[in-house]
Short mmCIF file of C-alpha atoms in Angstrom, two decimals:
data_model
loop_
_atom_site.label_atom_id
_atom_site.label_comp_id
_atom_site.label_asym_id
_atom_site.label_seq_id
_atom_site.Cartn_x
_atom_site.Cartn_y
_atom_site.Cartn_z
CA MET A 1 -25.91 6.05 -1.85
CA ILE A 2 -22.93 3.76 -2.29
CA GLU A 3 -22.36 2.25 -5.65
CA ARG A 4 -22.76 -1.41 -5.68
CA TRP A 5 -19.42 -3.22 -6.06
CA ASN A 6 -18.78 -6.09 -8.49
CA ARG A 7 -17.66 -9.45 -7.94
CA ASP A 8 -14.04 -8.71 -8.63
CA GLN A 9 -14.04 -5.82 -6.01
CA VAL A 10 -15.40 -8.04 -3.25
CA LEU A 11 -13.16 -10.93 -3.78
CA ALA A 12 -10.09 -8.39 -3.74
CA LEU A 13 -11.02 -7.76 -0.09
CA ALA A 14 -10.24 -11.34 0.98
CA PRO A 15 -7.24 -11.94 3.04
CA ASP A 16 -6.11 -14.85 0.93
CA ALA A 17 -7.20 -17.39 -1.77
CA PRO A 18 -8.79 -19.97 0.58
CA SER A 19 -10.90 -17.16 1.82
CA ARG A 20 -12.16 -16.27 -1.68
CA LYS A 21 -12.94 -19.93 -2.52
CA ALA A 22 -14.84 -20.36 0.94
CA ALA A 23 -16.78 -17.06 0.45
CA GLN A 24 -18.00 -18.22 -2.96
CA GLY A 25 -19.30 -21.49 -1.26
CA VAL A 26 -21.61 -19.51 1.10
CA SER A 27 -22.59 -16.66 -1.38
CA SER A 28 -25.98 -18.46 -2.51
CA PRO A 29 -29.38 -17.06 -1.37
CA GLY A 30 -30.32 -20.35 0.22
CA LYS A 31 -27.44 -20.07 2.71
CA TRP A 32 -29.03 -16.84 4.11
CA SER A 33 -31.94 -15.47 5.94
CA GLY A 34 -33.08 -12.19 7.50
CA ALA A 35 -30.86 -10.51 4.78
CA GLY A 36 -31.29 -6.70 4.07
CA ALA A 37 -29.37 -3.83 2.80
CA THR A 38 -29.72 -0.04 3.11
CA ALA A 39 -27.32 2.84 1.80
CA GLU A 40 -24.90 2.32 4.42
CA ALA A 41 -25.05 -1.32 5.55
CA VAL A 42 -25.80 -4.86 4.52
CA TRP A 43 -26.44 -7.74 6.90
CA GLY A 44 -27.82 -11.28 7.25
CA GLU A 45 -27.76 -14.60 9.09
CA CYS A 46 -25.84 -17.39 7.48
CA LYS A 47 -26.53 -21.20 8.14
CA GLY A 48 -23.52 -22.98 9.50
CA SER A 49 -22.68 -26.30 11.13
CA GLY A 50 -24.24 -25.32 14.56
CA ALA A 51 -27.92 -24.76 15.40
CA THR A 52 -27.55 -21.02 15.45
CA PRO A 53 -26.82 -19.13 12.24
CA TYR A 54 -23.96 -16.68 12.22
CA ARG A 55 -24.60 -13.04 12.05
CA ALA A 56 -22.72 -10.99 9.59
CA CYS A 57 -23.02 -7.37 8.53
CA VAL A 58 -20.81 -4.89 6.77
CA ASP A 59 -20.55 -1.10 7.14
CA LEU A 60 -20.34 -0.08 3.43
CA SER A 61 -18.96 3.43 4.14
CA GLU A 62 -15.68 2.11 5.31
CA PRO A 63 -15.99 -0.87 4.81
CA ALA A 64 -16.08 -2.48 8.07
CA TYR A 65 -17.11 -6.03 9.13
CA ARG A 66 -18.72 -7.75 12.01
CA CYS A 67 -19.42 -11.54 12.34
CA ASN A 68 -19.89 -13.77 15.35
CA CYS A 69 -18.29 -16.70 13.84
CA PRO A 70 -14.93 -18.04 15.24
CA SER A 71 -12.89 -17.27 12.37
CA ARG A 72 -9.68 -15.41 12.74
CA LYS A 73 -9.68 -14.08 9.25
CA PHE A 74 -10.73 -10.73 8.47
CA PRO A 75 -13.02 -10.20 6.68
CA CYS A 76 -14.40 -13.68 7.25
CA LYS A 77 -16.05 -15.87 4.54
CA HIS A 78 -19.41 -14.91 5.81
CA ALA A 79 -18.86 -11.28 5.31
CA LEU A 80 -17.43 -11.77 1.81
CA GLY A 81 -20.09 -14.13 0.95
CA LEU A 82 -22.73 -11.69 2.03
CA LEU A 83 -20.96 -9.02 0.02
CA LEU A 84 -21.00 -11.31 -3.12
CA LEU A 85 -24.71 -11.94 -2.63
CA TRP A 86 -25.27 -8.10 -2.40
CA SER A 87 -22.82 -7.52 -5.36
CA ALA A 88 -25.35 -9.76 -7.46
CA ASP A 89 -28.32 -7.80 -6.36
CA ALA A 90 -29.74 -10.69 -4.38
CA VAL A 91 -30.07 -8.95 -0.99
CA PRO A 92 -33.49 -7.17 -0.54
CA ALA A 93 -33.63 -3.46 0.27
CA ALA A 94 -34.56 -2.35 3.70
CA GLU A 95 -35.60 1.00 5.03
CA GLU A 96 -33.92 0.58 8.36
CA PRO A 97 -31.13 -1.91 9.53
CA ALA A 98 -32.04 -4.74 11.83
CA ASP A 99 -31.77 -3.81 15.46
CA TRP A 100 -28.55 -5.65 16.22
CA VAL A 101 -27.12 -4.00 12.96
CA GLY A 102 -28.19 -0.54 14.08
CA GLU A 103 -26.81 -0.91 17.45
CA TRP A 104 -23.38 -1.79 15.86
CA LEU A 105 -23.44 1.19 13.60
CA ASP A 106 -24.28 3.51 16.51
CA GLN A 107 -21.24 2.05 18.52
CA ARG A 108 -19.09 2.77 15.41
CA ARG A 109 -20.29 6.37 15.30
CA ALA A 110 -19.76 7.06 18.85
CA ARG A 111 -16.14 5.61 18.85
CA ALA A 112 -15.28 7.76 15.63
CA GLU A 113 -16.72 10.96 17.37
CA LYS A 114 -14.62 10.24 20.57
CA THR A 115 -11.63 9.61 18.82
CA ALA A 116 -12.27 12.89 16.87
CA THR A 117 -12.57 14.92 19.90
CA PRO A 118 -9.27 16.22 21.99
CA GLU A 119 -10.70 14.32 25.11
CA GLY A 120 -10.63 11.08 23.13
CA SER A 121 -7.17 11.26 21.72
CA LYS A 122 -3.89 10.23 23.63
CA ALA A 123 -1.53 12.95 25.17
CA LYS A 124 1.19 13.63 22.96
CA ALA A 125 4.46 12.36 24.23
CA VAL A 126 7.31 14.57 25.14
CA PRO A 127 10.46 13.34 23.39
CA ASP A 128 13.58 12.89 25.63
CA PRO A 129 16.28 15.05 24.00
CA ARG A 130 19.13 12.98 25.58
CA ARG A 131 17.73 9.57 24.09
CA ALA A 132 17.22 11.36 20.70
CA GLU A 133 20.76 12.35 20.65
CA GLN A 134 22.16 9.11 21.57
CA ARG A 135 20.04 7.58 18.73
CA GLU A 136 21.48 10.23 16.35
CA GLN A 137 24.95 9.25 17.38
CA ARG A 138 24.45 5.49 16.94
CA VAL A 139 22.95 6.10 13.52
CA SER A 140 25.82 8.22 12.29
CA ALA A 141 28.24 5.61 13.66
CA GLY A 142 26.27 2.96 11.89
CA LEU A 143 26.22 4.75 8.53
CA ALA A 144 29.80 5.59 8.73
CA GLU A 145 30.70 1.82 8.97
CA LEU A 146 28.45 1.19 6.04
CA GLU A 147 30.16 3.70 3.90
CA LEU A 148 33.53 1.67 4.89
CA TRP A 149 31.80 -1.61 4.04
CA LEU A 150 30.53 -0.45 0.57
CA ALA A 151 34.15 0.89 -0.20
CA ASP A 152 35.48 -2.54 0.55
CA GLN A 153 32.93 -4.37 -1.53
CA VAL A 154 33.79 -2.23 -4.64
CA ARG A 155 37.54 -2.52 -3.97
CA GLN A 156 37.38 -6.29 -3.45
CA GLY A 157 34.81 -7.01 -6.17
CA ILE A 158 31.33 -8.31 -5.92
CA ALA A 159 31.96 -11.98 -6.76
CA GLY A 160 31.69 -13.03 -3.08
CA SER A 161 28.24 -11.56 -2.94
CA ARG A 162 26.57 -14.63 -4.42
CA ARG A 163 25.87 -16.12 -0.91
CA HIS A 164 22.48 -15.02 0.35
CA ASP A 165 23.93 -14.62 3.96
CA HIS A 166 26.68 -12.23 2.62
CA TRP A 167 24.91 -9.33 4.23
CA ASP A 168 23.57 -10.87 7.64
CA GLY A 169 26.29 -9.39 9.81
CA LEU A 170 25.87 -5.92 8.33
CA VAL A 171 22.08 -6.03 8.90
CA LYS A 172 22.50 -6.79 12.49
CA ARG A 173 24.99 -3.97 13.09
CA LEU A 174 22.74 -1.60 11.32
CA VAL A 175 19.71 -2.86 13.50
CA ASP A 176 21.94 -2.26 16.51
CA ALA A 177 22.61 1.21 15.12
CA GLN A 178 18.93 2.00 15.17
CA ALA A 179 18.80 2.44 11.46
CA PRO A 180 15.89 -0.16 10.63
CA GLY A 181 15.11 1.42 7.19
CA VAL A 182 18.62 0.96 5.92
CA ALA A 183 18.92 -2.45 7.57
CA GLY A 184 15.84 -3.52 5.88
CA THR A 185 17.00 -2.35 2.46
CA VAL A 186 20.30 -4.27 3.08
CA SER A 187 18.40 -7.43 4.04
CA ARG A 188 16.67 -7.55 0.80
CA LEU A 189 19.69 -7.43 -1.45
CA GLY A 190 19.69 -11.31 -1.75
CA ASP A 191 16.50 -10.91 -4.00
CA VAL A 192 18.77 -9.25 -6.48
CA LEU A 193 20.89 -12.36 -7.22
CA ALA A 194 17.99 -14.34 -8.91
CA GLY A 195 18.38 -12.28 -12.01
CA GLU A 196 20.88 -12.61 -14.92
CA ASP A 197 21.62 -8.97 -14.53
CA TRP A 198 22.47 -9.24 -10.91
CA PRO A 199 26.03 -7.52 -10.97
CA ALA A 200 24.39 -4.32 -12.49
CA ARG A 201 21.55 -4.28 -10.16
CA LEU A 202 23.62 -5.02 -6.98
CA LEU A 203 26.03 -2.16 -7.97
CA GLY A 204 23.07 0.12 -8.38
CA GLU A 205 21.74 -0.73 -4.78
CA TYR A 206 25.12 -0.12 -3.47
CA SER A 207 25.14 3.17 -5.08
CA LEU A 208 21.77 4.18 -3.50
CA LEU A 209 22.92 2.92 0.02
CA HIS A 210 26.11 5.09 -0.51
CA LEU A 211 24.16 8.12 -1.58
CA LEU A 212 21.96 7.79 1.49
CA ALA A 213 24.83 7.49 4.00
CA VAL A 214 26.68 10.48 2.49
CA ALA A 215 23.58 12.59 2.40
CA HIS A 216 22.93 11.88 6.11
CA ARG A 217 26.62 12.53 6.94
CA ARG A 218 26.63 15.97 5.19
CA MET A 219 23.49 16.99 6.65
CA ALA A 220 24.53 15.93 10.23
CA ALA A 221 27.65 18.10 9.54
CA ALA A 222 25.66 21.00 8.31
CA GLN A 223 23.46 21.17 11.31
CA PRO A 224 24.30 18.62 14.13
CA TYR A 225 21.44 17.37 16.32
CA GLY A 226 20.57 20.16 18.89
CA ALA A 227 19.38 23.76 18.50
CA GLY A 228 17.40 24.20 15.43
CA HIS A 229 17.00 20.68 14.62
CA GLU A 230 13.33 20.80 14.36
CA SER A 231 13.20 23.64 11.90
CA GLU A 232 15.70 22.02 9.52
CA HIS A 233 13.61 18.77 9.52
CA GLY A 234 10.85 20.76 7.73
CA ASP A 235 12.95 20.61 4.66
CA GLY A 236 11.63 17.86 2.33
CA LEU A 237 15.02 16.36 1.33
CA VAL A 238 16.00 16.02 4.95
CA ARG A 239 12.75 14.45 5.82
CA THR A 240 13.06 12.05 3.01
CA VAL A 241 16.58 10.98 4.05
CA ARG A 242 15.56 10.45 7.68
CA ASP A 243 12.44 8.42 6.63
CA ARG A 244 14.72 6.14 4.40
CA ILE A 245 17.01 5.59 7.34
CA GLY A 246 14.13 4.64 9.55
CA PHE A 247 13.50 7.54 12.00
CA PRO A 248 9.76 7.45 12.76
CA VAL A 249 7.11 10.08 12.22
CA ALA A 250 4.21 10.08 14.57
CA LYS A 251 0.73 9.60 13.14
CA GLU A 252 -0.35 12.76 15.38
CA GLU A 253 2.27 14.87 13.58
CA VAL A 254 0.99 13.65 10.19
CA LEU A 255 -2.65 14.25 10.96
CA ALA A 256 -1.70 17.69 12.39
CA GLY A 257 -0.24 18.98 9.01
CA GLN A 258 -1.77 19.96 5.81
CA ARG A 259 -4.66 17.80 4.47
CA VAL A 260 -5.50 17.34 0.66
CA ARG A 261 -9.32 16.79 0.06
CA ASP A 262 -10.25 15.18 -3.23
CA VAL A 263 -12.13 12.28 -4.73
CA TRP A 264 -9.49 9.48 -4.33
CA ASP A 265 -9.76 6.67 -6.98
CA VAL A 266 -8.48 3.39 -5.37
CA LEU A 267 -6.44 2.15 -8.00
CA GLY A 268 -5.46 -1.22 -6.52
CA ARG A 269 -3.61 -2.77 -3.75
CA ARG A 270 -0.39 -5.12 -3.50
CA ASP A 271 0.66 -7.28 -0.37
CA ALA A 272 4.07 -8.37 0.35
CA GLU A 273 5.59 -10.54 3.07
CA GLN A 274 8.87 -10.32 4.70
CA ASP A 275 10.21 -11.66 7.97
CA ARG A 276 6.64 -12.97 8.88
CA LEU A 277 5.10 -9.46 8.51
CA VAL A 278 2.82 -8.57 5.57
CA THR A 279 2.69 -5.07 4.30
CA ARG A 280 -0.35 -4.03 2.17
CA ARG A 281 0.11 -0.95 -0.12
CA VAL A 282 -3.00 0.67 -1.49
CA TRP A 283 -2.60 3.05 -4.29
CA LEU A 284 -4.79 6.05 -4.83
CA ARG A 285 -4.99 8.87 -7.29
CA GLY A 286 -6.64 12.20 -6.67
CA ARG A 287 -9.45 12.75 -9.35
CA ASN A 288 -9.11 16.61 -9.37
CA THR A 289 -5.54 17.05 -8.04
CA GLY A 290 -3.92 14.34 -10.00
CA ARG A 291 -1.80 13.45 -6.86
CA ALA A 292 -0.56 10.04 -6.16
CA ALA A 293 -0.75 8.41 -2.69
CA VAL A 294 -0.13 5.24 -0.96
CA VAL A 295 -1.77 4.03 2.28
CA LEU A 296 0.23 1.34 4.13
CA SER A 297 -0.89 -1.18 6.60
CA HIS A 298 0.86 -3.94 8.57
CA ALA A 299 0.15 -7.28 10.16
CA PRO A 300 1.66 -10.52 11.06
CA VAL A 301 1.11 -13.35 8.78
CA GLY A 302 -2.32 -14.91 9.27
CA GLN A 303 -3.91 -11.60 10.90
CA ALA A 304 -6.20 -9.20 9.38
CA LEU A 305 -4.99 -6.24 7.18
CA ASP A 306 -6.76 -2.98 6.67
CA ALA A 307 -9.56 -3.54 4.11
CA SER A 308 -11.40 -0.51 4.27
CA LEU A 309 -10.22 0.79 0.80
CA VAL A 310 -12.02 -0.96 -1.86
CA THR A 311 -10.32 -1.28 -5.43
CA GLY A 312 -12.22 0.78 -7.96
CA VAL A 313 -14.11 2.92 -5.50
CA GLY A 314 -14.03 6.77 -5.50
CA LEU A 315 -13.47 8.10 -2.09
CA ASP A 316 -14.39 11.72 -1.06
CA ALA A 317 -11.72 12.11 1.65
CA GLU A 318 -8.97 14.23 3.24
CA LEU A 319 -5.52 12.63 2.98
CA ALA A 320 -2.64 13.82 5.41
CA PHE A 321 0.80 13.19 3.78
CA TYR A 322 3.89 12.27 5.36
CA PRO A 323 6.57 14.89 5.01
CA GLY A 324 9.19 14.56 2.30
CA ALA A 325 10.66 15.79 -0.85
CA THR A 326 8.22 13.57 -2.82
CA PRO A 327 5.17 13.16 -0.54
CA LEU A 328 3.64 9.75 -1.35
CA ARG A 329 2.74 7.83 1.83
CA ALA A 330 -0.50 9.22 3.34
CA LEU A 331 -3.09 8.52 6.06
CA VAL A 332 -6.91 8.85 5.53
CA ALA A 333 -7.56 11.71 7.87
CA ALA A 334 -11.39 12.18 7.14
CA ARG A 335 -14.12 10.57 4.97
CA HIS A 336 -16.83 12.66 3.70
CA ASP A 337 -20.54 11.23 3.16
CA GLY A 338 -22.14 11.62 -0.28
CA ALA A 339 -22.41 9.59 -3.58
CA VAL A 340 -19.33 9.41 -5.38
CA PRO A 341 -19.74 8.03 -9.11
CA ALA A 342 -17.30 5.05 -9.91
CA LEU A 343 -15.33 6.18 -12.91
CA PRO A 344 -12.23 4.89 -14.74
CA PRO A 345 -9.33 7.15 -13.85
CA ALA A 346 -7.76 9.38 -16.62
CA GLY A 347 -5.17 7.50 -18.43
CA HIS A 348 -1.81 8.96 -19.68
CA ALA A 349 0.38 8.19 -22.41
CA PRO A 350 3.44 5.90 -21.52
CA ARG A 351 5.90 8.83 -21.91
CA GLU A 352 3.77 11.04 -19.71
CA ALA A 353 3.60 8.52 -16.97
CA LEU A 354 7.46 8.01 -17.23
CA GLY A 355 7.95 11.71 -16.90
CA GLU A 356 6.00 11.91 -13.72
CA VAL A 357 7.95 8.95 -12.42
CA ALA A 358 11.22 10.87 -13.25
CA ARG A 359 10.10 13.90 -11.32
CA ALA A 360 9.33 11.71 -8.40
CA LEU A 361 12.82 10.09 -8.44
CA ALA A 362 14.37 13.70 -8.68
CA GLY A 363 12.97 14.39 -5.06
CA ASP A 364 13.59 10.89 -3.76
CA PRO A 365 16.11 8.68 -5.57
CA TRP A 366 15.41 5.85 -3.19
CA LEU A 367 11.87 5.53 -4.42
CA ASP A 368 11.26 2.11 -5.65
CA SER A 369 7.36 1.96 -6.67
CA TRP A 370 4.90 4.66 -7.90
CA PRO A 371 1.28 4.48 -9.23
CA VAL A 372 0.65 4.93 -12.89
CA VAL A 373 -2.49 5.06 -14.95
CA LEU A 374 -1.96 4.32 -18.69
CA GLY A 375 -4.59 5.19 -21.14
CA GLU A 376 -5.45 3.62 -24.62
CA VAL A 377 -2.67 0.85 -24.15
CA THR A 378 -2.70 -2.73 -25.34
CA PRO A 379 -0.65 -5.69 -23.89
CA MET A 380 1.88 -6.98 -26.31
CA THR A 381 4.92 -9.15 -26.48
CA ALA A 382 8.27 -7.18 -26.55
CA ARG A 383 10.08 -9.56 -29.02
CA ALA A 384 8.80 -13.07 -30.21
CA GLY A 385 10.26 -15.92 -28.15
CA THR A 386 11.42 -13.69 -25.26
CA GLY A 387 8.46 -14.10 -23.14
CA SER A 388 8.65 -10.44 -22.12
CA TRP A 389 5.43 -8.16 -22.33
CA LEU A 390 4.78 -4.60 -22.72
CA LEU A 391 1.87 -2.11 -22.15
CA GLY A 392 2.15 0.18 -25.20
CA ARG A 393 0.63 2.24 -27.87
CA PRO A 394 1.97 3.65 -31.13
CA ASP A 395 3.66 6.63 -29.28
CA GLY A 396 5.40 4.54 -26.60
CA ALA A 397 5.36 1.50 -24.45
CA LEU A 398 6.54 0.39 -20.88
CA PRO A 399 7.72 -3.18 -20.06
CA LEU A 400 5.91 -5.39 -17.37
CA HIS A 401 7.80 -6.66 -14.55
CA PRO A 402 9.15 -10.33 -15.23
CA SER A 403 7.30 -11.54 -12.26
CA ALA A 404 4.12 -10.80 -14.03
CA GLY A 405 4.66 -13.48 -16.46
CA THR A 406 2.04 -13.79 -19.27
CA PRO A 407 -0.81 -11.29 -18.35
CA TRP A 408 -3.47 -13.72 -19.39
CA ARG A 409 -6.25 -11.80 -17.52
CA LEU A 410 -5.42 -8.52 -19.03
CA VAL A 411 -5.02 -10.07 -22.63
CA ALA A 412 -8.45 -11.57 -22.13
CA VAL A 413 -10.14 -8.38 -21.15
CA SER A 414 -8.22 -6.37 -23.83
CA GLY A 415 -9.02 -8.79 -26.78
CA GLY A 416 -6.73 -6.75 -28.90
CA ARG A 417 -8.50 -3.50 -27.67
CA PRO A 418 -6.93 -0.52 -26.12
CA LEU A 419 -7.46 -0.17 -22.36
CA THR A 420 -7.04 1.96 -19.36
CA VAL A 421 -4.51 0.06 -16.87
CA ALA A 422 -3.48 1.20 -13.53
CA ALA A 423 -0.15 -0.34 -12.52
CA GLU A 424 2.61 -0.12 -9.91
CA TRP A 425 5.78 1.29 -11.51
CA THR A 426 9.07 -0.42 -10.21
CA PRO A 427 12.65 -0.05 -11.63
CA GLN A 428 12.20 -3.63 -13.11
CA GLY A 429 8.93 -2.86 -14.70
CA LEU A 430 5.07 -2.45 -14.27
CA LEU A 431 3.13 -4.63 -12.00
CA PRO A 432 -0.48 -4.39 -13.33
CA LEU A 433 -3.32 -3.80 -10.88
CA THR A 434 -6.54 -3.03 -12.21
CA THR A 435 -8.24 -2.38 -15.65
CA TRP A 436 -11.74 -1.38 -16.92
CA ASP A 437 -13.87 -2.99 -19.35
CA ASP A 438 -16.02 -1.50 -22.10
CA GLN A 439 -18.79 -0.85 -19.49
CA GLY A 440 -16.48 0.96 -17.28
CA ARG A 441 -16.43 -2.00 -14.54
CA VAL A 442 -13.12 -2.47 -12.64
CA ILE A 443 -11.25 -5.76 -13.25
CA VAL A 444 -8.87 -6.67 -10.53
CA LEU A 445 -5.57 -8.14 -12.10
#
């Protein structure tokens, strides 16, 4: 039996603010007919502007959505409105799904079974050694140029870096060198200029880029591309360096590796847009293993992102982690049926959370985010008049990210009482994701 989600959890599934507003407009019982819910699905027909109502249904085990409305947003307002109705316990229970819903669920099961069999999977592509070696050579040349460019910046001084187009030429050359990960890092350097401490932050970013370039050069010198290449790539640090440079890892390779089964608490998610592409990070924490994980999805602006991981839900699943010195990114390899009680995750003291981040950074110095769960913390101002906020308790505190502003929602839920708060750690401070009220209900921040 899937535990009923609350209003906050449903609205967190919306692709944007207009969708949240529109969903609330179609969430009243009078808008729906033929609605019903079982342990695995909820469905109904919503009256629209046409003569025929729209049919919407949601597979609660994923979740997955279906609606015959013309909306390009996913989930659409009708699926969200239906879920809001269900969250308010206003959808009657049914023994069996409606015929059209059962047909859709059967089709989904058939596709899942076909994908899980070897006959349903795509044949593994055989890499071309010549092309792979050519890429290695291009990347090495591009990173060698990056080392020289960084040395010039330090020698000449960074005063000329105040222009946001200062790095455009370097970005293009790194793209041509087939090092997209490094190119992406350089393209975001202009964001550093917004802060008063930009010189220190910019030098820090330059240092990390230099460290990456030197690490690749030394690894390539120790074992050039060729014989034994695959075996050395099993080393976590080598895989981390190559991942940061932008060498891809096939999903098939990840799924073929070791899997970790646990009850994974979905701590929250954050969407970020760059170059007309939206990246969604969904943060998870293993209830038994204590492992951190992030599941990524990407989509062009205006198109649907993966909404299958619901904030605040416990998921009995197997995760397959991408290789690296500090494995964090993962794929959901398999889900298991069965009721999982929704519980607030175990919180840690700020000092313990910071120690975990430090251990992660020791394996991956280029890490820029990590999920933390703080227990018994209260939002408080750092110093009167500064506008800076902390999450703390008597034995320590961690600052919030400047972009978090005044965390009014968190302050309102707290009311001066300690809370459990899930947040995304970044070098500039914490970005709050979720908290839990006195009844254990999740509040999306």
